[in-house]
PDB file of C-alpha atoms in Angstrom:
ATOM      1  CA  UNK D  11      49.141  18.608   7.345  1.00  0.00           C
ATOM      2  CA  UNK D  12      47.481  16.161   9.738  1.00  0.00           C
ATOM      3  CA  UNK D  13      46.785  12.815   8.101  1.00  0.00           C
ATOM      4  CA  UNK D  14      43.752  10.880   9.312  1.00  0.00           C
ATOM      5  CA  UNK D  15      43.900   7.160   8.542  1.00  0.00           C
ATOM      6  CA  UNK D  16      40.553   5.386   8.589  1.00  0.00           C
ATOM      7  CA  UNK D  17      40.141   1.638   8.789  1.00  0.00           C
ATOM      8  CA  UNK D  18      38.593  -0.369   7.355  1.00  0.00           C
ATOM      9  CA  UNK D  19      37.997   1.240   3.992  1.00  0.00           C
ATOM     10  CA  UNK D  20      35.006  -1.025   3.361  1.00  0.00           C
ATOM     11  CA  UNK D  21      32.744  -2.553   5.993  1.00  0.00           C
ATOM     12  CA  UNK D  22      30.010  -5.077   5.272  1.00  0.00           C
ATOM     13  CA  UNK D  23      27.424  -5.601   7.984  1.00  0.00           C
ATOM     14  CA  UNK D  24      24.071  -7.261   8.536  1.00  0.00           C
ATOM     15  CA  UNK D  25      21.123  -5.439  10.027  1.00  0.00           C
ATOM     16  CA  UNK D  26      21.468  -5.404  13.795  1.00  0.00           C
ATOM     17  CA  UNK D  27      25.192  -6.051  13.793  1.00  0.00           C
ATOM     18  CA  UNK D  28      27.467  -3.737  15.779  1.00  0.00           C
ATOM     19  CA  UNK D  29      30.461  -2.287  13.928  1.00  0.00           C
ATOM     20  CA  UNK D  30      33.377   0.042  14.630  1.00  0.00           C
ATOM     21  CA  UNK D  31      35.432   2.382  12.466  1.00  0.00           C
ATOM     22  CA  UNK D  32      38.892   3.547  13.463  1.00  0.00           C
ATOM     23  CA  UNK D  33      40.415   6.958  12.774  1.00  0.00           C
ATOM     24  CA  UNK D  34      44.081   7.447  13.617  1.00  0.00           C
ATOM     25  CA  UNK D  35      45.750  10.824  13.429  1.00  0.00           C
ATOM     26  CA  UNK D  36      49.366  11.591  12.558  1.00  0.00           C
ATOM     27  CA  UNK D  37      49.412  14.140  15.399  1.00  0.00           C
ATOM     28  CA  UNK D  38      47.616  14.557  18.682  1.00  0.00           C
ATOM     29  CA  UNK D  39      44.285  16.314  18.196  1.00  0.00           C
ATOM     30  CA  UNK D  40      44.188  17.701  21.729  1.00  0.00           C
ATOM     31  CA  UNK D  41      44.086  21.469  21.380  1.00  0.00           C
ATOM     32  CA  UNK D  42      45.740  23.889  23.776  1.00  0.00           C
ATOM     33  CA  UNK D  43      42.240  24.982  24.849  1.00  0.00           C
ATOM     34  CA  UNK D  44      41.567  21.478  26.173  1.00  0.00           C
ATOM     35  CA  UNK D  45      39.180  20.460  23.408  1.00  0.00           C
ATOM     36  CA  UNK D  46      39.760  17.718  20.835  1.00  0.00           C
ATOM     37  CA  UNK D  47      38.271  18.827  17.529  1.00  0.00           C
ATOM     38  CA  UNK D  48      37.501  15.441  16.047  1.00  0.00           C
ATOM     39  CA  UNK D  49      34.223  14.900  14.226  1.00  0.00           C
ATOM     40  CA  UNK D  50      32.423  12.078  12.428  1.00  0.00           C
ATOM     41  CA  UNK D  51      30.215  12.447   9.351  1.00  0.00           C
ATOM     42  CA  UNK D  52      28.009  10.157   7.288  1.00  0.00           C
ATOM     43  CA  UNK D  53      27.546  10.817   3.594  1.00  0.00           C
ATOM     44  CA  UNK D  54      24.627   8.871   2.201  1.00  0.00           C
ATOM     45  CA  UNK D  55      24.598   8.225  -1.569  1.00  0.00           C
ATOM     46  CA  UNK D  56      23.860  11.409  -3.475  1.00  0.00           C
ATOM     47  CA  UNK D  57      23.694  13.562  -0.352  1.00  0.00           C
ATOM     48  CA  UNK D  58      25.825  16.111   1.444  1.00  0.00           C
ATOM     49  CA  UNK D  59      27.748  14.907   4.502  1.00  0.00           C
ATOM     50  CA  UNK D  60      25.777  14.866   7.748  1.00  0.00           C
ATOM     51  CA  UNK D  61      27.548  15.312  11.060  1.00  0.00           C
ATOM     52  CA  UNK D  62      27.051  12.496  13.569  1.00  0.00           C
ATOM     53  CA  UNK D  63      29.539  13.247  16.342  1.00  0.00           C
ATOM     54  CA  UNK D  64      31.327  16.405  17.471  1.00  0.00           C
ATOM     55  CA  UNK D  65      34.251  16.835  19.857  1.00  0.00           C
ATOM     56  CA  UNK D  66      35.017  13.088  19.827  1.00  0.00           C
ATOM     57  CA  UNK D  67      31.981  11.790  21.661  1.00  0.00           C
ATOM     58  CA  UNK D  68      29.078  14.241  21.546  1.00  0.00           C
ATOM     59  CA  UNK D  69      26.018  13.120  19.592  1.00  0.00           C
ATOM     60  CA  UNK D  70      24.793  15.595  17.007  1.00  0.00           C
ATOM     61  CA  UNK D  71      21.271  16.946  17.063  1.00  0.00           C
ATOM     62  CA  UNK D  72      18.766  14.345  15.901  1.00  0.00           C
ATOM     63  CA  UNK D  73      21.399  11.604  15.561  1.00  0.00           C
ATOM     64  CA  UNK D  74      20.218   8.201  16.832  1.00  0.00           C
ATOM     65  CA  UNK D  75      21.903   7.010  20.013  1.00  0.00           C
ATOM     66  CA  UNK D  76      23.085   3.816  18.334  1.00  0.00           C
ATOM     67  CA  UNK D  77      25.997   5.987  17.176  1.00  0.00           C
ATOM     68  CA  UNK D  78      28.782   6.692  19.643  1.00  0.00           C
ATOM     69  CA  UNK D  79      32.267   8.111  19.477  1.00  0.00           C
ATOM     70  CA  UNK D  80      35.285   7.612  21.687  1.00  0.00           C
ATOM     71  CA  UNK D  81      39.009   8.105  21.821  1.00  0.00           C
ATOM     72  CA  UNK D  82      41.685  10.613  22.674  1.00  0.00           C
ATOM     73  CA  UNK D  83      44.978  11.958  21.412  1.00  0.00           C
ATOM     74  CA  UNK D  84      45.551  10.193  18.113  1.00  0.00           C
ATOM     75  CA  UNK D  85      43.157   7.238  18.225  1.00  0.00           C
ATOM     76  CA  UNK D  86      39.414   7.545  17.743  1.00  0.00           C
ATOM     77  CA  UNK D  87      36.531   5.175  17.117  1.00  0.00           C
ATOM     78  CA  UNK D  88      33.004   5.457  15.806  1.00  0.00           C
ATOM     79  CA  UNK D  89      30.704   2.638  16.874  1.00  0.00           C
ATOM     80  CA  UNK D  90      27.298   1.763  15.517  1.00  0.00           C
ATOM     81  CA  UNK D  91      25.418  -0.458  17.966  1.00  0.00           C
ATOM     82  CA  UNK D  92      22.926  -2.248  15.787  1.00  0.00           C
ATOM     83  CA  UNK D  93      23.280  -1.232  12.147  1.00  0.00           C
ATOM     84  CA  UNK D  94      20.093  -0.203  10.368  1.00  0.00           C
ATOM     85  CA  UNK D  95      19.486  -0.050   6.626  1.00  0.00           C
ATOM     86  CA  UNK D  96      19.561   3.756   6.622  1.00  0.00           C
ATOM     87  CA  UNK D  97      23.148   3.704   7.932  1.00  0.00           C
ATOM     88  CA  UNK D  98      24.635   2.745   4.589  1.00  0.00           C
ATOM     89  CA  UNK D  99      26.996   5.261   3.064  1.00  0.00           C
ATOM     90  CA  UNK D 100      30.513   6.561   3.590  1.00  0.00           C
ATOM     91  CA  UNK D 101      31.748   7.609   7.020  1.00  0.00           C
ATOM     92  CA  UNK D 102      34.423  10.265   7.397  1.00  0.00           C
ATOM     93  CA  UNK D 103      36.354  11.534  10.370  1.00  0.00           C
ATOM     94  CA  UNK D 104      37.507  15.151  10.307  1.00  0.00           C
ATOM     95  CA  UNK D 105      39.891  17.144  12.471  1.00  0.00           C
ATOM     96  CA  UNK D 106      39.822  20.879  13.054  1.00  0.00           C
ATOM     97  CA  UNK D 107      42.518  21.149  15.729  1.00  0.00           C
ATOM     98  CA  UNK D 108      45.327  21.836  13.281  1.00  0.00           C
ATOM     99  CA  UNK D 109      45.207  23.982  10.146  1.00  0.00           C
ATOM    100  CA  UNK D 110      44.355  23.004   7.518  1.00  0.00           C
ATOM    101  CA  UNK D 111      41.249  21.109   8.442  1.00  0.00           C
ATOM    102  CA  UNK D 112      41.543  17.546   7.105  1.00  0.00           C
ATOM    103  CA  UNK D 113      39.285  14.566   6.493  1.00  0.00           C
ATOM    104  CA  UNK D 114      39.939  10.866   6.684  1.00  0.00           C
ATOM    105  CA  UNK D 115      39.757   8.863   3.466  1.00  0.00           C
ATOM    106  CA  UNK D 116      36.380   7.383   4.327  1.00  0.00           C
ATOM    107  CA  UNK D 117      34.848   4.034   5.282  1.00  0.00           C
ATOM    108  CA  UNK D 118      32.103   2.656   3.079  1.00  0.00           C
ATOM    109  CA  UNK D 119      29.434   0.777   5.005  1.00  0.00           C
ATOM    110  CA  UNK D 120      27.575  -1.815   2.980  1.00  0.00           C
ATOM    111  CA  UNK D 121      24.539  -3.705   4.170  1.00  0.00           C
ATOM    112  CA  UNK D 122      24.625  -7.444   3.521  1.00  0.00           C
TER     113      UNK D 122
ATOM    114  CA  UNK F  19      16.076  27.828   9.309  1.00  0.00           C
ATOM    115  CA  UNK F  20      19.658  27.825   8.102  1.00  0.00           C
ATOM    116  CA  UNK F  21      20.270  27.159   4.429  1.00  0.00           C
ATOM    117  CA  UNK F  22      23.304  27.338   2.191  1.00  0.00           C
ATOM    118  CA  UNK F  23      23.027  27.027  -1.565  1.00  0.00           C
ATOM    119  CA  UNK F  24      25.843  26.848  -4.082  1.00  0.00           C
ATOM    120  CA  UNK F  25      25.524  28.141  -7.621  1.00  0.00           C
ATOM    121  CA  UNK F  26      27.823  28.414 -10.585  1.00  0.00           C
ATOM    122  CA  UNK F  27      28.651  27.018 -14.014  1.00  0.00           C
ATOM    123  CA  UNK F  28      28.525  23.282 -14.439  1.00  0.00           C
ATOM    124  CA  UNK F  29      31.241  23.257 -17.078  1.00  0.00           C
ATOM    125  CA  UNK F  30      34.526  25.137 -17.139  1.00  0.00           C
ATOM    126  CA  UNK F  31      37.247  24.912 -19.749  1.00  0.00           C
ATOM    127  CA  UNK F  32      40.787  23.926 -18.746  1.00  0.00           C
ATOM    128  CA  UNK F  33      43.008  26.841 -17.718  1.00  0.00           C
ATOM    129  CA  UNK F  34      39.945  29.015 -17.054  1.00  0.00           C
ATOM    130  CA  UNK F  35      38.730  30.453 -13.753  1.00  0.00           C
ATOM    131  CA  UNK F  36      35.961  28.911 -11.660  1.00  0.00           C
ATOM    132  CA  UNK F  37      33.551  31.277  -9.921  1.00  0.00           C
ATOM    133  CA  UNK F  38      31.045  29.908  -7.419  1.00  0.00           C
ATOM    134  CA  UNK F  39      28.574  31.610  -5.114  1.00  0.00           C
ATOM    135  CA  UNK F  40      27.233  30.351  -1.801  1.00  0.00           C
ATOM    136  CA  UNK F  41      24.016  32.100  -0.771  1.00  0.00           C
ATOM    137  CA  UNK F  42      23.335  31.850   2.945  1.00  0.00           C
ATOM    138  CA  UNK F  43      20.062  32.332   4.805  1.00  0.00           C
ATOM    139  CA  UNK F  44      19.340  32.104   8.525  1.00  0.00           C
ATOM    140  CA  UNK F  45      22.973  32.910   9.409  1.00  0.00           C
ATOM    141  CA  UNK F  46      24.826  36.177   9.684  1.00  0.00           C
ATOM    142  CA  UNK F  47      28.159  36.138   7.862  1.00  0.00           C
ATOM    143  CA  UNK F  48      29.518  38.682  10.338  1.00  0.00           C
ATOM    144  CA  UNK F  49      29.020  36.132  13.122  1.00  0.00           C
ATOM    145  CA  UNK F  50      29.779  32.894  11.306  1.00  0.00           C
ATOM    146  CA  UNK F  51      32.498  31.372   9.154  1.00  0.00           C
ATOM    147  CA  UNK F  52      31.827  29.587   5.866  1.00  0.00           C
ATOM    148  CA  UNK F  53      34.065  26.912   4.377  1.00  0.00           C
ATOM    149  CA  UNK F  54      34.368  25.479   0.892  1.00  0.00           C
ATOM    150  CA  UNK F  55      34.878  21.719   0.546  1.00  0.00           C
ATOM    151  CA  UNK F  56      35.142  19.718  -2.657  1.00  0.00           C
ATOM    152  CA  UNK F  57      34.755  16.068  -3.594  1.00  0.00           C
ATOM    153  CA  UNK F  58      35.971  14.566  -6.887  1.00  0.00           C
ATOM    154  CA  UNK F  59      33.660  11.892  -8.294  1.00  0.00           C
ATOM    155  CA  UNK F  60      33.937   8.691  -6.249  1.00  0.00           C
ATOM    156  CA  UNK F  61      36.563  10.177  -3.956  1.00  0.00           C
ATOM    157  CA  UNK F  62      36.843  11.755  -0.513  1.00  0.00           C
ATOM    158  CA  UNK F  63      36.361  15.231   0.899  1.00  0.00           C
ATOM    159  CA  UNK F  64      38.938  18.010   0.607  1.00  0.00           C
ATOM    160  CA  UNK F  65      38.686  21.207   2.639  1.00  0.00           C
ATOM    161  CA  UNK F  66      39.575  24.130   0.415  1.00  0.00           C
ATOM    162  CA  UNK F  67      39.386  27.168   2.638  1.00  0.00           C
ATOM    163  CA  UNK F  68      37.353  29.337   4.970  1.00  0.00           C
ATOM    164  CA  UNK F  69      36.231  32.928   5.339  1.00  0.00           C
ATOM    165  CA  UNK F  70      35.937  33.860   8.993  1.00  0.00           C
ATOM    166  CA  UNK F  71      33.329  36.060  10.596  1.00  0.00           C
ATOM    167  CA  UNK F  72      35.819  38.961  10.611  1.00  0.00           C
ATOM    168  CA  UNK F  73      36.429  38.576   6.879  1.00  0.00           C
ATOM    169  CA  UNK F  74      39.823  36.945   7.233  1.00  0.00           C
ATOM    170  CA  UNK F  75      40.585  33.873   5.160  1.00  0.00           C
ATOM    171  CA  UNK F  76      42.599  30.675   5.404  1.00  0.00           C
ATOM    172  CA  UNK F  77      43.324  28.315   2.525  1.00  0.00           C
ATOM    173  CA  UNK F  78      44.501  24.771   1.964  1.00  0.00           C
ATOM    174  CA  UNK F  79      48.173  25.167   1.161  1.00  0.00           C
ATOM    175  CA  UNK F  80      47.889  22.712  -1.740  1.00  0.00           C
ATOM    176  CA  UNK F  81      45.669  25.103  -3.718  1.00  0.00           C
ATOM    177  CA  UNK F  82      46.340  28.413  -1.975  1.00  0.00           C
ATOM    178  CA  UNK F  83      48.072  29.977  -4.956  1.00  0.00           C
ATOM    179  CA  UNK F  84      44.981  29.470  -7.144  1.00  0.00           C
ATOM    180  CA  UNK F  85      42.194  30.157  -4.658  1.00  0.00           C
ATOM    181  CA  UNK F  86      40.392  33.225  -3.390  1.00  0.00           C
ATOM    182  CA  UNK F  87      37.390  33.350  -1.044  1.00  0.00           C
ATOM    183  CA  UNK F  88      35.463  36.555  -0.454  1.00  0.00           C
ATOM    184  CA  UNK F  89      32.007  37.661   0.621  1.00  0.00           C
ATOM    185  CA  UNK F  90      29.277  40.267   0.325  1.00  0.00           C
ATOM    186  CA  UNK F  91      27.648  40.483   3.744  1.00  0.00           C
ATOM    187  CA  UNK F  92      24.826  42.713   2.455  1.00  0.00           C
ATOM    188  CA  UNK F  93      23.748  39.933   0.116  1.00  0.00           C
ATOM    189  CA  UNK F  94      24.675  37.063   2.486  1.00  0.00           C
ATOM    190  CA  UNK F  95      26.868  35.575  -0.203  1.00  0.00           C
ATOM    191  CA  UNK F  96      30.279  33.933  -0.127  1.00  0.00           C
ATOM    192  CA  UNK F  97      32.331  33.621  -3.290  1.00  0.00           C
ATOM    193  CA  UNK F  98      34.962  31.160  -4.422  1.00  0.00           C
ATOM    194  CA  UNK F  99      37.311  31.877  -7.282  1.00  0.00           C
ATOM    195  CA  UNK F 100      39.909  29.397  -8.424  1.00  0.00           C
ATOM    196  CA  UNK F 101      42.095  29.931 -11.463  1.00  0.00           C
ATOM    197  CA  UNK F 102      44.081  27.705 -13.798  1.00  0.00           C
ATOM    198  CA  UNK F 103      41.563  24.895 -13.621  1.00  0.00           C
ATOM    199  CA  UNK F 104      42.598  21.411 -14.687  1.00  0.00           C
ATOM    200  CA  UNK F 105      40.651  18.205 -15.208  1.00  0.00           C
ATOM    201  CA  UNK F 106      41.558  17.077 -11.692  1.00  0.00           C
ATOM    202  CA  UNK F 107      39.518  20.013 -10.356  1.00  0.00           C
ATOM    203  CA  UNK F 108      36.373  18.258 -11.573  1.00  0.00           C
ATOM    204  CA  UNK F 109      34.373  17.786  -8.397  1.00  0.00           C
ATOM    205  CA  UNK F 110      31.269  18.484  -6.377  1.00  0.00           C
ATOM    206  CA  UNK F 111      31.830  21.774  -4.557  1.00  0.00           C
ATOM    207  CA  UNK F 112      30.127  22.337  -1.207  1.00  0.00           C
ATOM    208  CA  UNK F 113      29.888  25.376   0.994  1.00  0.00           C
ATOM    209  CA  UNK F 114      29.321  24.694   4.667  1.00  0.00           C
ATOM    210  CA  UNK F 115      29.114  26.274   8.061  1.00  0.00           C
ATOM    211  CA  UNK F 116      31.330  23.985  10.186  1.00  0.00           C
ATOM    212  CA  UNK F 117      30.595  25.068  13.737  1.00  0.00           C
ATOM    213  CA  UNK F 118      31.854  23.248  16.807  1.00  0.00           C
ATOM    214  CA  UNK F 119      28.410  21.935  17.756  1.00  0.00           C
ATOM    215  CA  UNK F 120      26.304  22.505  14.662  1.00  0.00           C
ATOM    216  CA  UNK F 121      27.116  22.305  10.990  1.00  0.00           C
ATOM    217  CA  UNK F 122      25.145  23.131   7.883  1.00  0.00           C
ATOM    218  CA  UNK F 123      25.959  22.096   4.347  1.00  0.00           C
ATOM    219  CA  UNK F 124      24.728  23.143   0.953  1.00  0.00           C
ATOM    220  CA  UNK F 125      23.540  20.546  -1.534  1.00  0.00           C
ATOM    221  CA  UNK F 126      26.678  21.057  -3.615  1.00  0.00           C
ATOM    222  CA  UNK F 127      27.271  22.044  -7.213  1.00  0.00           C
ATOM    223  CA  UNK F 128      28.954  19.742  -9.701  1.00  0.00           C
ATOM    224  CA  UNK F 129      31.729  21.359 -11.715  1.00  0.00           C
ATOM    225  CA  UNK F 130      33.265  19.577 -14.694  1.00  0.00           C
ATOM    226  CA  UNK F 131      36.512  20.817 -16.197  1.00  0.00           C
ATOM    227  CA  UNK F 132      36.566  19.858 -19.835  1.00  0.00           C
ATOM    228  CA  UNK F 133      37.075  21.340 -23.262  1.00  0.00           C
TER     229      UNK F 133
END
């Protein structure tokens, strides 16, 4: 199974600060169809996960443009340009290139 | 408006079988896949398996021997059955439509395995 390693596991930020989360895969996530099926989710406390980014860098519907995704192959990054209070929660990367679908272990964003 | 809603018992005894239902609205099961994902308390997300639009299934190899996913398209329902439950199966169980561009999640149902 593909292992997704997220760092850091905990991130403490002030309002307005820009932060990045890394997701490294044990295998390339580039599919034979040319797509890279790497996604980012935010799970706010007590809620279901909400998708932020699809196919590495595409912003989900209704997701603020302070969120951005980048990367290729095995290394991916989620950036939040100007953290807001509503961004607190746990961020997960997920890959769907290789079966079974797997999630990263999560990065908890705390607001200072 | 797409909605998924999980239902099932909140408490299951060890060694028993868990049966959960995901009721889907706003999506056709013959055109869309539905996955089951679980999350133990305070821990991360684990994909359990999927039923594809053609009715085929794929499962996480770690639990494949205990898991079965099926559906009733006439009722827009997807079912999860997992046998030989242990305390480590205590988790929030979600059903979700994980499309390439769009995804939809249920609110989840908490299942506790305890005698």
